[in-house]
RNA sequence: GCGGUCGUAGCUCAGUCGGUAGAGCCCUGGAUUGUGAUUCCAGUUGUCGCGAGUUCAAAUCUCGUCGAUCGCCCCA
C-alpha cells in the first residue's frame, strides 16, 4: 500500500469540520477590521523566499522544498506567506492604494523533522498590513489576533508576548554590546550558543539551556538600548494596548527567527503544545518591501498555525461530520425511482437528506438510518411508491406516520423545526 | 541532522520462558422474509510496519530500514 509521505497527513471529514469553522471565523473577524483575502500561489521562484526570508536563515538554508522545473528554473514550495504577499503587493501596484490590508490561509511547506504540532505540510492563517508606520497599526493587529483566538474558543491559557527588536539605527550598536557581554561569559554558554556567537548572537537570548538562560537574563537587552524613534514607537504601542485593556507580557528575550523583522515582534504562546509553544507570531518588517526592490514601505503582519489551533481546540474536536436531517430508506426495486424523485424535491426545500444507496434489508437500512444521526427517517417501499406516500418516522420518539409525497417537503420542514 | 520510546485486525489493545495470533468495539448475516437502542446465535477481519540475520522454530532475540511520538535544533 502506498502511504502518505513523512510529515504530511489527511484531514479527515470529521476534523475538517473544525478546520472549516476556524477558517470561517478568520474570514469573519478579519473582515471586521477591513482585511480582505489574498490568494497567492503555493510555489514561487526560490529566489523570492531566499531574499525575503533571508539567505542564511534556517528556513532557506535547510528547510525549503526546492526543485528545478522543466526549464531548469529553481522553484520552491512556499515556507511562509509573507514573501508572496510582499511580491503581490509590489507586482500589482498596491503601493498606490494604502493602506493595503490582506489575509491569507493555506498550506506551507518546510522540510523539518515532524513533531507534535509541527508538520512538513502545515497550514497558516496570516494577516499583513502595508502603509501605516505608527504603533496604532501594531496595536490593532494584536487586538485582532487576540479577538480571533478568543472567538474560536482559545482565550484561556494564551499569552501575548512582545518585544522590540530595534532598527538599523540602534541594533548594530546593541549587538556589539551584547557580543562583548557574551564574550565575557563564553565559557558558560552551551556549545551550540558558542558557535552562534558570530553568526547570530541575538539568538542566544532565547536558548533554552538553563545556563544560557541565566546569562541571557542578565545580558543587556535591546529594549534598554532602543533609539529615540524605536523607543517612542514601543511606548506608543504599550499605551495603545493598555488603552484597549489587552493584557500582554514584555519578553526582552524574544527574538524572531526570520531575518526581516524590526521594531515590534510578538508571539502568542501556550503551555499546552510541548516544545511548540507559539500559536501565532509576527512583527514589523518595515524594510522588507524596499529590500525586495520596492519603495520604502512600513508593514506589519502575523501568522497563526492552524494545526496548532485545532490541536488546542482538542476535546471540542468533532470526530464525525454533521448528520443529515433526514435519511431515506428505499425498500424494493419499484420504489427506487419514486424515492429518488422524492429525495430531490425534499432537498429542493433546503433539507439535508441522505438516501440509502447500498440497498440491503429493512433492518439493515434502519440501522444505517439510526447511525446517520438523522432526526427523521423517510421510508419508501414498493407499497408506498404505488400509493404515492411515504412512512415518516421520528427517530427519537419512534412515532411513524404516513404522508403523501406531495406534502413531504413541507411536512418535513415544519417537523424539523 | 541528533537522541529516547513505540509499530500486532478498520479502531483500542492482550500475547508469559522463542513453539506458526487473541479480546473488545466495529462490520456482515440470522432470530424478526417491511422498521433503528438492548439481547441472543453465527461469521469476516492479519505481509504481527518492511527487510535481513540467529534458531529445528521468531510477533517475541539481533541488525538495518520506514513510520509515529517525545525531546534537541528550528519554527506556526
Short mmCIF file of C-alpha atoms (C1' of nucleotides) in Angstrom, two decimals:
data_model
loop_
_atom_site.label_atom_id
_atom_site.label_comp_id
_atom_site.label_asym_id
_atom_site.label_seq_id
_atom_site.Cartn_x
_atom_site.Cartn_y
_atom_site.Cartn_z
CA UNK A 1 0.00 0.00 0.00
CA UNK A 2 1.22 3.47 -0.82
CA UNK A 3 1.19 5.70 2.19
CA UNK A 4 1.49 9.44 2.69
CA UNK A 5 4.96 10.88 2.79
CA UNK A 6 6.54 11.79 6.06
CA UNK A 7 5.23 14.78 7.91
CA UNK A 8 2.06 15.24 5.86
CA UNK A 9 -1.37 13.91 6.61
CA UNK A 10 -5.02 13.74 5.67
CA UNK A 11 -7.51 15.98 7.36
CA UNK A 12 -10.44 13.59 7.55
CA UNK A 13 -14.07 14.73 7.22
CA UNK A 14 -14.64 14.75 10.98
CA UNK A 15 -11.68 17.01 11.62
CA UNK A 16 -12.36 19.13 8.56
CA UNK A 17 -15.48 20.38 10.29
CA UNK A 18 -13.23 22.03 12.83
CA UNK A 19 -10.98 23.45 10.14
CA UNK A 20 -13.91 24.96 8.31
CA UNK A 21 -15.07 26.84 11.38
CA UNK A 22 -11.55 28.03 12.19
CA UNK A 23 -11.26 29.36 8.65
CA UNK A 24 -14.73 30.85 8.55
CA UNK A 25 -14.15 32.72 11.81
CA UNK A 26 -10.91 34.12 10.42
CA UNK A 27 -12.71 35.49 7.38
CA UNK A 28 -15.38 36.97 9.57
CA UNK A 29 -13.17 38.54 12.25
CA UNK A 30 -10.54 39.88 9.89
CA UNK A 31 -13.34 41.30 7.78
CA UNK A 32 -14.49 43.30 10.79
CA UNK A 33 -11.16 45.10 10.64
CA UNK A 34 -11.31 45.71 6.91
CA UNK A 35 -8.95 42.95 5.77
CA UNK A 36 -9.57 41.12 2.51
CA UNK A 37 -8.45 37.73 1.38
CA UNK A 38 -5.46 37.40 -0.92
CA UNK A 39 -4.71 34.06 -2.54
CA UNK A 40 -1.17 33.64 -3.71
CA UNK A 41 0.39 30.61 -5.42
CA UNK A 42 1.87 27.90 -3.24
CA UNK A 43 5.04 27.91 -5.32
CA UNK A 44 7.27 30.75 -6.32
CA UNK A 45 10.76 31.33 -7.60
CA UNK A 46 13.19 30.13 -4.95
CA UNK A 47 14.86 33.50 -5.13
CA UNK A 48 11.79 35.21 -3.70
CA UNK A 49 11.98 33.27 -0.46
CA UNK A 50 15.76 33.38 -0.34
CA UNK A 51 15.72 37.16 -0.44
CA UNK A 52 12.67 37.77 1.71
CA UNK A 53 13.21 35.26 4.46
CA UNK A 54 16.99 35.60 4.47
CA UNK A 55 19.71 33.63 2.70
CA UNK A 56 21.22 32.49 5.97
CA UNK A 57 18.00 31.66 7.80
CA UNK A 58 17.44 28.03 8.71
CA UNK A 59 14.31 28.01 6.58
CA UNK A 60 16.18 28.87 3.42
CA UNK A 61 19.36 27.03 4.24
CA UNK A 62 17.93 23.65 5.06
CA UNK A 63 14.16 23.52 5.16
CA UNK A 64 12.85 24.50 1.74
CA UNK A 65 11.21 22.19 -0.74
CA UNK A 66 13.08 23.38 -3.82
CA UNK A 67 13.25 21.74 -7.23
CA UNK A 68 14.09 22.68 -10.79
CA UNK A 69 11.18 22.94 -13.20
CA UNK A 70 11.39 21.58 -16.73
CA UNK A 71 13.28 24.60 -17.96
CA UNK A 72 15.72 24.48 -15.08
CA UNK A 73 14.39 27.39 -13.04
CA UNK A 74 14.53 26.83 -9.30
CA UNK A 75 11.03 26.69 -7.82
CA UNK A 76 10.14 26.33 -4.15
CA UNK A 77 7.03 25.40 -2.25
CA UNK A 78 6.31 28.37 -0.01
CA UNK A 79 7.73 28.01 3.51
CA UNK A 80 5.75 31.01 4.79
CA UNK A 81 3.27 33.54 3.49
CA UNK A 82 4.75 36.99 3.83
CA UNK A 83 7.18 36.78 0.91
CA UNK A 84 4.43 36.10 -1.60
CA UNK A 85 2.21 38.80 -0.16
CA UNK A 86 5.02 41.33 -0.49
CA UNK A 87 5.64 40.16 -4.05
CA UNK A 88 1.97 40.51 -4.90
CA UNK A 89 1.81 43.91 -3.25
CA UNK A 90 4.58 45.23 -5.45
CA UNK A 91 3.64 43.38 -8.60
CA UNK A 92 0.05 44.61 -8.55
CA UNK A 93 0.83 48.19 -7.68
CA UNK A 94 -0.93 48.39 -4.33
CA UNK A 95 1.65 50.92 -3.21
CA UNK A 96 -0.80 53.44 -4.61
CA UNK A 97 -3.76 52.28 -2.53
CA UNK A 98 -2.60 52.41 1.05
CA UNK A 99 -3.24 51.06 3.50
CA UNK A 100 -3.31 47.60 1.98
CA UNK A 101 -4.82 45.05 4.35
CA UNK A 102 -4.92 41.40 3.42
CA UNK A 103 -5.19 37.98 4.96
CA UNK A 104 -4.40 34.56 3.56
CA UNK A 105 -4.80 30.95 4.54
CA UNK A 106 -3.35 27.80 3.14
CA UNK A 107 -0.59 25.22 3.18
CA UNK A 108 3.09 25.97 3.79
CA UNK A 109 5.97 23.55 3.43
CA UNK A 110 9.13 23.05 5.42
CA UNK A 111 11.40 20.05 5.38
CA UNK A 112 11.70 19.53 9.13
CA UNK A 113 11.55 16.60 11.49
CA UNK A 114 7.86 16.20 12.31
CA UNK A 115 6.71 16.61 15.87
CA UNK A 116 3.56 17.39 17.80
CA UNK A 117 2.07 20.47 16.17
CA UNK A 118 4.78 20.54 13.53
CA UNK A 119 4.40 19.08 10.07
CA UNK A 120 6.11 19.29 6.73
CA UNK A 121 2.94 20.47 5.14
CA UNK A 122 1.29 22.74 7.65
CA UNK A 123 -1.26 25.49 7.36
CA UNK A 124 -1.16 29.11 8.28
CA UNK A 125 -3.69 31.86 8.52
CA UNK A 126 -1.92 35.19 8.30
CA UNK A 127 -2.56 38.91 8.01
CA UNK A 128 -0.41 41.62 6.52
CA UNK A 129 -0.82 45.37 6.67
CA UNK A 130 1.14 47.76 4.45
CA UNK A 131 1.44 51.51 4.85
CA UNK A 132 0.95 52.71 8.43
CA UNK A 133 4.15 53.28 10.31
CA UNK A 134 2.83 54.27 13.72
CA UNK A 135 2.14 51.92 16.63
CA UNK A 136 -1.60 52.18 16.10
CA UNK A 137 -1.26 49.51 13.42
CA UNK A 138 0.80 47.25 15.68
CA UNK A 139 -1.76 47.51 18.45
CA UNK A 140 -4.67 46.81 16.15
CA UNK A 141 -3.02 43.74 14.66
CA UNK A 142 -2.51 42.30 18.12
CA UNK A 143 -6.04 43.11 19.16
CA UNK A 144 -7.35 41.45 16.04
CA UNK A 145 -5.28 38.32 16.61
CA UNK A 146 -6.41 38.05 20.21
CA UNK A 147 -10.04 38.70 19.34
CA UNK A 148 -9.92 35.98 16.73
CA UNK A 149 -8.36 33.45 19.09
CA UNK A 150 -10.87 34.30 21.77
CA UNK A 151 -13.70 33.95 19.27
CA UNK A 152 -12.76 30.43 18.28
CA UNK A 153 -12.61 29.47 21.95
CA UNK A 154 -8.95 29.77 22.83
CA UNK A 155 -8.93 32.77 25.13
CA UNK A 156 -7.78 30.64 28.06
CA UNK A 157 -4.12 29.88 28.51
CA UNK A 158 -2.75 32.18 25.83
CA UNK A 159 -0.17 34.86 26.46
CA UNK A 160 0.63 37.80 24.23
CA UNK A 161 4.36 38.34 24.41
CA UNK A 162 6.08 41.23 22.77
CA UNK A 163 9.41 42.90 22.39
CA UNK A 164 11.15 45.49 20.27
CA UNK A 165 13.98 44.36 18.06
CA UNK A 166 15.15 47.87 17.28
CA UNK A 167 16.01 49.08 13.83
CA UNK A 168 19.10 49.59 11.67
CA UNK A 169 19.81 52.77 13.63
CA UNK A 170 20.10 51.12 17.03
CA UNK A 171 20.51 47.39 16.57
CA UNK A 172 24.15 47.30 15.41
CA UNK A 173 25.33 49.19 18.48
CA UNK A 174 23.26 46.94 20.71
CA UNK A 175 24.59 43.89 19.00
CA UNK A 176 28.11 44.95 19.84
CA UNK A 177 27.24 45.48 23.48
CA UNK A 178 25.60 42.12 23.63
CA UNK A 179 28.51 40.40 21.94
CA UNK A 180 31.07 41.85 24.28
CA UNK A 181 28.96 40.84 27.26
CA UNK A 182 28.59 37.32 25.91
CA UNK A 183 32.30 37.08 25.17
CA UNK A 184 32.93 37.55 28.88
CA UNK A 185 30.63 34.62 29.65
CA UNK A 186 31.59 32.50 26.72
CA UNK A 187 32.87 29.61 28.83
CA UNK A 188 29.49 29.16 30.48
CA UNK A 189 27.46 29.04 27.26
CA UNK A 190 26.35 25.75 25.75
CA UNK A 191 28.33 24.51 22.79
CA UNK A 192 25.62 25.44 20.39
CA UNK A 193 25.49 29.02 21.59
CA UNK A 194 29.25 29.36 21.44
CA UNK A 195 29.07 28.60 17.76
CA UNK A 196 26.17 31.03 17.39
CA UNK A 197 28.29 33.85 18.78
CA UNK A 198 29.47 35.13 15.42
CA UNK A 199 26.59 34.09 13.24
CA UNK A 200 23.63 35.38 15.22
CA UNK A 201 24.36 36.35 18.82
CA UNK A 202 20.81 37.60 19.36
CA UNK A 203 19.50 34.08 19.10
CA UNK A 204 21.48 33.14 22.21
CA UNK A 205 18.89 35.14 24.11
CA UNK A 206 16.18 32.59 23.57
CA UNK A 207 18.30 29.47 24.02
CA UNK A 208 16.52 27.03 26.31
CA UNK A 209 19.61 25.63 28.02
CA UNK A 210 19.39 26.60 31.72
CA UNK A 211 22.92 28.02 31.85
CA UNK A 212 22.37 30.15 28.79
CA UNK A 213 19.05 31.37 30.12
CA UNK A 214 20.70 32.76 33.22
CA UNK A 215 23.28 34.53 31.16
CA UNK A 216 20.58 35.86 28.85
CA UNK A 217 18.56 37.17 31.77
CA UNK A 218 21.31 39.47 32.94
CA UNK A 219 22.55 40.34 29.47
CA UNK A 220 21.95 43.80 28.07
CA UNK A 221 18.52 43.79 26.44
CA UNK A 222 17.52 45.50 23.22
CA UNK A 223 14.69 47.37 24.85
CA UNK A 224 17.13 49.26 27.05
CA UNK A 225 19.12 50.33 24.01
CA UNK A 226 16.48 51.49 21.58
CA UNK A 227 16.99 54.69 19.63
CA UNK A 228 14.52 57.50 20.30
CA UNK A 229 12.26 56.61 17.40
CA UNK A 230 12.07 52.93 18.33
CA UNK A 231 11.53 53.83 21.96
CA UNK A 232 8.62 56.12 21.26
CA UNK A 233 7.13 53.57 18.88
CA UNK A 234 7.34 50.92 21.57
CA UNK A 235 5.94 53.24 24.25
CA UNK A 236 3.11 54.19 21.94
CA UNK A 237 2.28 50.55 21.32
CA UNK A 238 2.15 49.78 25.03
CA UNK A 239 -0.09 52.78 25.63
CA UNK A 240 -2.50 51.61 22.95
CA UNK A 241 -2.57 48.08 24.34
CA UNK A 242 -3.27 49.46 27.79
CA UNK A 243 -5.97 51.65 26.32
CA UNK A 244 -7.68 48.57 24.88
CA UNK A 245 -7.07 46.71 28.12
CA UNK A 246 -5.32 44.00 26.19
CA UNK A 247 -3.06 42.07 28.57
CA UNK A 248 0.50 41.43 27.41
CA UNK A 249 3.89 40.45 28.67
CA UNK A 250 7.08 42.11 27.59
CA UNK A 251 9.63 39.44 26.83
CA UNK A 252 13.03 41.06 26.36
CA UNK A 253 14.47 37.69 25.37
CA UNK A 254 12.16 37.12 22.43
CA UNK A 255 13.99 37.07 19.13
CA UNK A 256 12.26 36.10 15.91
CA UNK A 257 13.81 33.59 13.57
CA UNK A 258 13.05 35.32 10.30
CA UNK A 259 15.53 37.95 9.26
CA UNK A 260 13.12 40.61 8.09
CA UNK A 261 11.64 41.78 11.38
CA UNK A 262 12.38 45.12 13.01
CA UNK A 263 10.90 47.02 15.94
CA UNK A 264 7.77 45.23 17.10
CA UNK A 265 7.92 41.46 17.41
CA UNK A 266 5.21 39.44 19.09
CA UNK A 267 4.16 35.90 19.77
CA UNK A 268 1.04 34.39 21.19
CA UNK A 269 2.10 31.38 23.20
CA UNK A 270 0.57 28.43 25.01
CA UNK A 271 1.90 25.94 27.52
CA UNK A 272 -0.16 23.11 26.07
CA UNK A 273 1.76 22.13 22.95
CA UNK A 274 5.04 20.83 24.31
CA UNK A 275 8.04 22.34 22.62
CA UNK A 276 5.88 24.11 20.05
CA UNK A 277 4.61 26.94 22.23
CA UNK A 278 3.79 29.55 19.60
CA UNK A 279 0.32 29.55 18.05
CA UNK A 280 0.76 32.89 16.40
CA UNK A 281 3.71 35.12 15.73
CA UNK A 282 4.55 38.20 13.80
CA UNK A 283 6.02 41.63 13.79
CA UNK A 284 7.03 44.66 11.81
CA UNK A 285 9.04 44.39 8.64
CA UNK A 286 9.49 47.98 7.57
CA UNK A 287 12.46 47.33 5.32
CA UNK A 288 11.34 44.23 3.50
CA UNK A 289 9.50 45.89 0.63
CA UNK A 290 12.47 48.15 -0.05
CA UNK A 291 14.86 45.23 0.22
CA UNK A 292 12.80 43.40 -2.36
CA UNK A 293 13.17 46.29 -4.75
CA UNK A 294 10.07 48.30 -3.92
CA UNK A 295 9.95 51.71 -2.35
CA UNK A 296 10.27 52.26 1.39
CA UNK A 297 7.12 50.82 2.89
CA UNK A 298 6.33 50.14 6.53
CA UNK A 299 4.46 46.92 7.09
CA UNK A 300 3.42 44.54 9.83
CA UNK A 301 1.99 41.06 9.85
CA UNK A 302 1.45 37.86 11.75
CA UNK A 303 0.64 34.24 11.06
CA UNK A 304 -1.05 31.50 13.01
CA UNK A 305 -0.52 27.76 12.77
CA UNK A 306 -3.83 26.10 12.02
CA UNK A 307 -2.75 22.61 13.16
CA UNK A 308 -1.83 24.12 16.49
CA UNK A 309 -5.13 25.94 16.81
CA UNK A 310 -7.04 22.77 16.05
CA UNK A 311 -4.91 20.77 18.49
CA UNK A 312 -5.65 23.28 21.22
CA UNK A 313 -9.33 23.12 20.45
CA UNK A 314 -8.75 19.49 21.39
CA UNK A 315 -11.76 17.98 23.04
CA UNK A 316 -14.14 20.14 21.13
CA UNK A 317 -12.88 18.24 18.11
CA UNK A 318 -15.68 16.63 16.21
CA UNK A 319 -14.93 13.13 15.10
CA UNK A 320 -17.85 12.77 12.77
CA UNK A 321 -19.15 15.06 10.07
CA UNK A 322 -22.56 16.64 10.60
CA UNK A 323 -25.61 14.35 10.40
CA UNK A 324 -28.23 14.68 7.70
CA UNK A 325 -31.64 15.90 8.85
CA UNK A 326 -33.43 13.14 7.01
CA UNK A 327 -32.43 9.62 6.00
CA UNK A 328 -34.30 7.86 3.25
CA UNK A 329 -34.80 4.11 3.28
CA UNK A 330 -35.56 2.63 -0.12
CA UNK A 331 -37.20 -0.77 0.11
CA UNK A 332 -37.85 -2.59 -3.11
CA UNK A 333 -36.98 -2.21 -6.78
CA UNK A 334 -40.20 -0.42 -7.69
CA UNK A 335 -39.56 2.21 -5.05
CA UNK A 336 -36.21 3.39 -6.31
CA UNK A 337 -37.29 5.86 -8.96
CA UNK A 338 -40.07 7.27 -6.80
CA UNK A 339 -37.76 7.61 -3.81
CA UNK A 340 -35.07 9.37 -5.76
CA UNK A 341 -37.55 11.89 -7.13
CA UNK A 342 -38.97 12.47 -3.64
CA UNK A 343 -35.46 12.97 -2.28
CA UNK A 344 -34.79 15.63 -4.88
CA UNK A 345 -37.96 17.51 -4.00
CA UNK A 346 -37.04 17.43 -0.30
CA UNK A 347 -33.57 18.80 -0.97
CA UNK A 348 -35.25 21.44 -3.07
CA UNK A 349 -36.80 22.60 0.20
CA UNK A 350 -33.30 23.05 1.59
CA UNK A 351 -33.34 19.96 3.78
CA UNK A 352 -30.24 17.82 4.17
CA UNK A 353 -31.22 14.33 3.12
CA UNK A 354 -29.21 11.18 2.60
CA UNK A 355 -30.61 8.35 0.52
CA UNK A 356 -29.58 4.79 1.24
CA UNK A 357 -27.63 3.88 -1.88
CA UNK A 358 -26.42 0.48 -0.81
CA UNK A 359 -29.66 -1.47 -0.66
CA UNK A 360 -30.00 -4.14 1.97
CA UNK A 361 -32.91 -5.29 4.05
CA UNK A 362 -35.18 -3.05 6.04
CA UNK A 363 -33.46 -3.87 9.30
CA UNK A 364 -30.12 -3.09 7.79
CA UNK A 365 -31.26 0.18 6.30
CA UNK A 366 -32.90 1.25 9.55
CA UNK A 367 -29.65 0.60 11.34
CA UNK A 368 -27.90 2.86 8.90
CA UNK A 369 -30.62 5.46 9.36
CA UNK A 370 -30.08 5.40 13.11
CA UNK A 371 -26.33 5.55 12.73
CA UNK A 372 -26.53 8.51 10.36
CA UNK A 373 -27.93 10.60 13.18
CA UNK A 374 -30.88 11.80 11.12
CA UNK A 375 -33.81 13.13 13.11
CA UNK A 376 -36.37 11.69 10.72
CA UNK A 377 -36.31 8.63 8.53
CA UNK A 378 -38.46 8.52 5.41
CA UNK A 379 -39.30 5.02 4.23
CA UNK A 380 -40.43 4.38 0.71
CA UNK A 381 -41.11 0.78 -0.30
CA UNK A 382 -42.90 -0.65 -3.27
CA UNK A 383 -46.20 -0.34 -1.47
CA UNK A 384 -45.68 3.35 -0.63
CA UNK A 385 -44.41 4.08 -4.13
CA UNK A 386 -47.59 2.71 -5.63
CA UNK A 387 -49.73 4.78 -3.26
CA UNK A 388 -47.59 7.94 -3.70
CA UNK A 389 -46.96 8.12 0.04
CA UNK A 390 -44.06 7.66 2.43
CA UNK A 391 -43.67 6.49 6.00
CA UNK A 392 -42.15 9.22 8.13
CA UNK A 393 -40.54 8.05 11.33
CA UNK A 394 -39.33 10.40 14.04
CA UNK A 395 -36.29 8.54 15.30
CA UNK A 396 -36.20 9.76 18.85
CA UNK A 397 -39.84 9.01 19.71
CA UNK A 398 -40.34 6.15 17.28
CA UNK A 399 -43.60 7.67 16.08
CA UNK A 400 -44.39 6.96 12.48
CA UNK A 401 -46.98 8.33 10.15
CA UNK A 402 -47.93 8.11 6.52
CA UNK A 403 -47.62 11.27 4.47
CA UNK A 404 -48.31 11.85 0.83
CA UNK A 405 -45.27 12.50 -1.32
CA UNK A 406 -46.66 15.82 -2.45
CA UNK A 407 -46.81 17.11 1.12
CA UNK A 408 -43.48 15.62 2.16
CA UNK A 409 -41.15 18.62 1.79
CA UNK A 410 -43.45 20.96 3.69
CA UNK A 411 -44.22 18.44 6.43
CA UNK A 412 -40.56 17.63 6.95
CA UNK A 413 -39.68 21.27 7.07
CA UNK A 414 -42.12 22.00 9.86
CA UNK A 415 -41.34 18.77 11.73
CA UNK A 416 -37.64 19.57 11.74
CA UNK A 417 -38.07 22.92 13.41
"C1'" G B 1 20.55 16.43 11.13
"C1'" C B 2 20.98 14.13 16.60
"C1'" G B 3 18.86 11.27 20.94
"C1'" G B 4 14.70 8.43 23.91
"C1'" U B 5 10.15 5.45 23.42
"C1'" C B 6 6.95 2.76 20.29
"C1'" G B 7 4.88 -0.09 15.47
"C1'" U B 8 0.03 -6.90 16.40
"C1'" A B 9 -7.39 -6.84 12.79
"C1'" G B 10 -10.67 -0.69 10.33
"C1'" C B 11 -10.19 1.24 15.96
"C1'" U B 12 -8.39 0.35 21.31
"C1'" C B 13 -5.19 -3.24 22.89
"C1'" A B 14 -3.56 -8.52 25.09
"C1'" G B 15 0.02 -12.10 23.54
"C1'" U B 16 4.19 -15.46 29.66
"C1'" C B 17 10.48 -18.58 29.17
"C1'" G B 18 11.14 -18.13 21.33
"C1'" G B 19 6.73 -23.19 19.91
"C1'" U B 20 3.15 -20.67 13.29
"C1'" A B 21 -2.10 -14.97 16.82
"C1'" G B 22 -6.40 -13.36 20.54
"C1'" A B 23 -10.23 -9.98 23.07
"C1'" G B 24 -13.47 -5.83 22.97
"C1'" C B 25 -15.51 -2.33 19.67
"C1'" C B 26 -16.86 -2.01 14.56
"C1'" C B 27 -18.73 -4.65 10.31
"C1'" U B 28 -21.95 -8.78 7.83
"C1'" G B 29 -25.98 -12.38 8.17
"C1'" G B 30 -29.84 -14.54 11.14
"C1'" A B 31 -33.54 -14.84 15.48
"C1'" U B 32 -37.69 -10.59 13.26
"C1'" U B 33 -38.75 -12.91 4.68
"C1'" G B 34 -41.02 -4.22 5.93
"C1'" U B 35 -38.56 -0.92 10.95
"C1'" G B 36 -33.14 1.73 14.40
"C1'" A B 37 -31.18 1.25 21.37
"C1'" U B 38 -30.88 -3.65 24.01
"C1'" U B 39 -30.48 -9.17 23.85
"C1'" C B 40 -29.16 -13.94 21.58
"C1'" C B 41 -26.75 -17.00 17.60
"C1'" A B 42 -23.28 -17.31 13.58
"C1'" G B 43 -19.45 -15.17 10.53
"C1'" U B 44 -15.35 -11.97 8.24
"C1'" U B 45 -11.47 -9.31 9.69
"C1'" G B 46 -3.79 -10.04 9.85
"C1'" U B 47 2.51 -9.23 4.96
"C1'" C B 48 2.42 -9.21 13.66
"C1'" G B 49 5.37 -1.86 9.68
"C1'" C B 50 9.20 -3.64 5.98
"C1'" G B 51 13.96 -6.40 5.01
"C1'" A B 52 17.81 -9.38 6.53
"C1'" G B 53 20.17 -12.37 10.49
"C1'" U B 54 20.32 -16.12 14.71
"C1'" U B 55 17.39 -20.70 15.57
"C1'" C B 56 14.70 -27.17 14.47
"C1'" A B 57 11.22 -22.98 15.40
"C1'" A B 58 10.77 -15.56 15.66
"C1'" A B 59 5.03 -11.17 16.89
"C1'" U B 60 8.89 -12.40 20.71
"C1'" C B 61 16.11 -12.16 20.16
"C1'" U B 62 19.89 -9.12 16.85
"C1'" C B 63 20.88 -5.60 12.94
"C1'" G B 64 19.11 -2.41 9.25
"C1'" U B 65 15.16 0.42 7.33
"C1'" C B 66 10.42 3.07 7.13
"C1'" G B 67 6.81 5.43 10.11
"C1'" A B 68 4.68 7.57 14.63
"C1'" U B 69 5.69 10.03 19.11
"C1'" C B 70 8.64 12.96 22.70
"C1'" G B 71 12.97 16.00 23.31
"C1'" C B 72 17.25 18.87 20.82
"C1'" C B 73 17.67 22.24 16.68
"C1'" C B 74 14.24 25.43 14.40
"C1'" C B 75 9.58 27.32 13.96
"C1'" A B 76 3.28 28.50 13.05
#
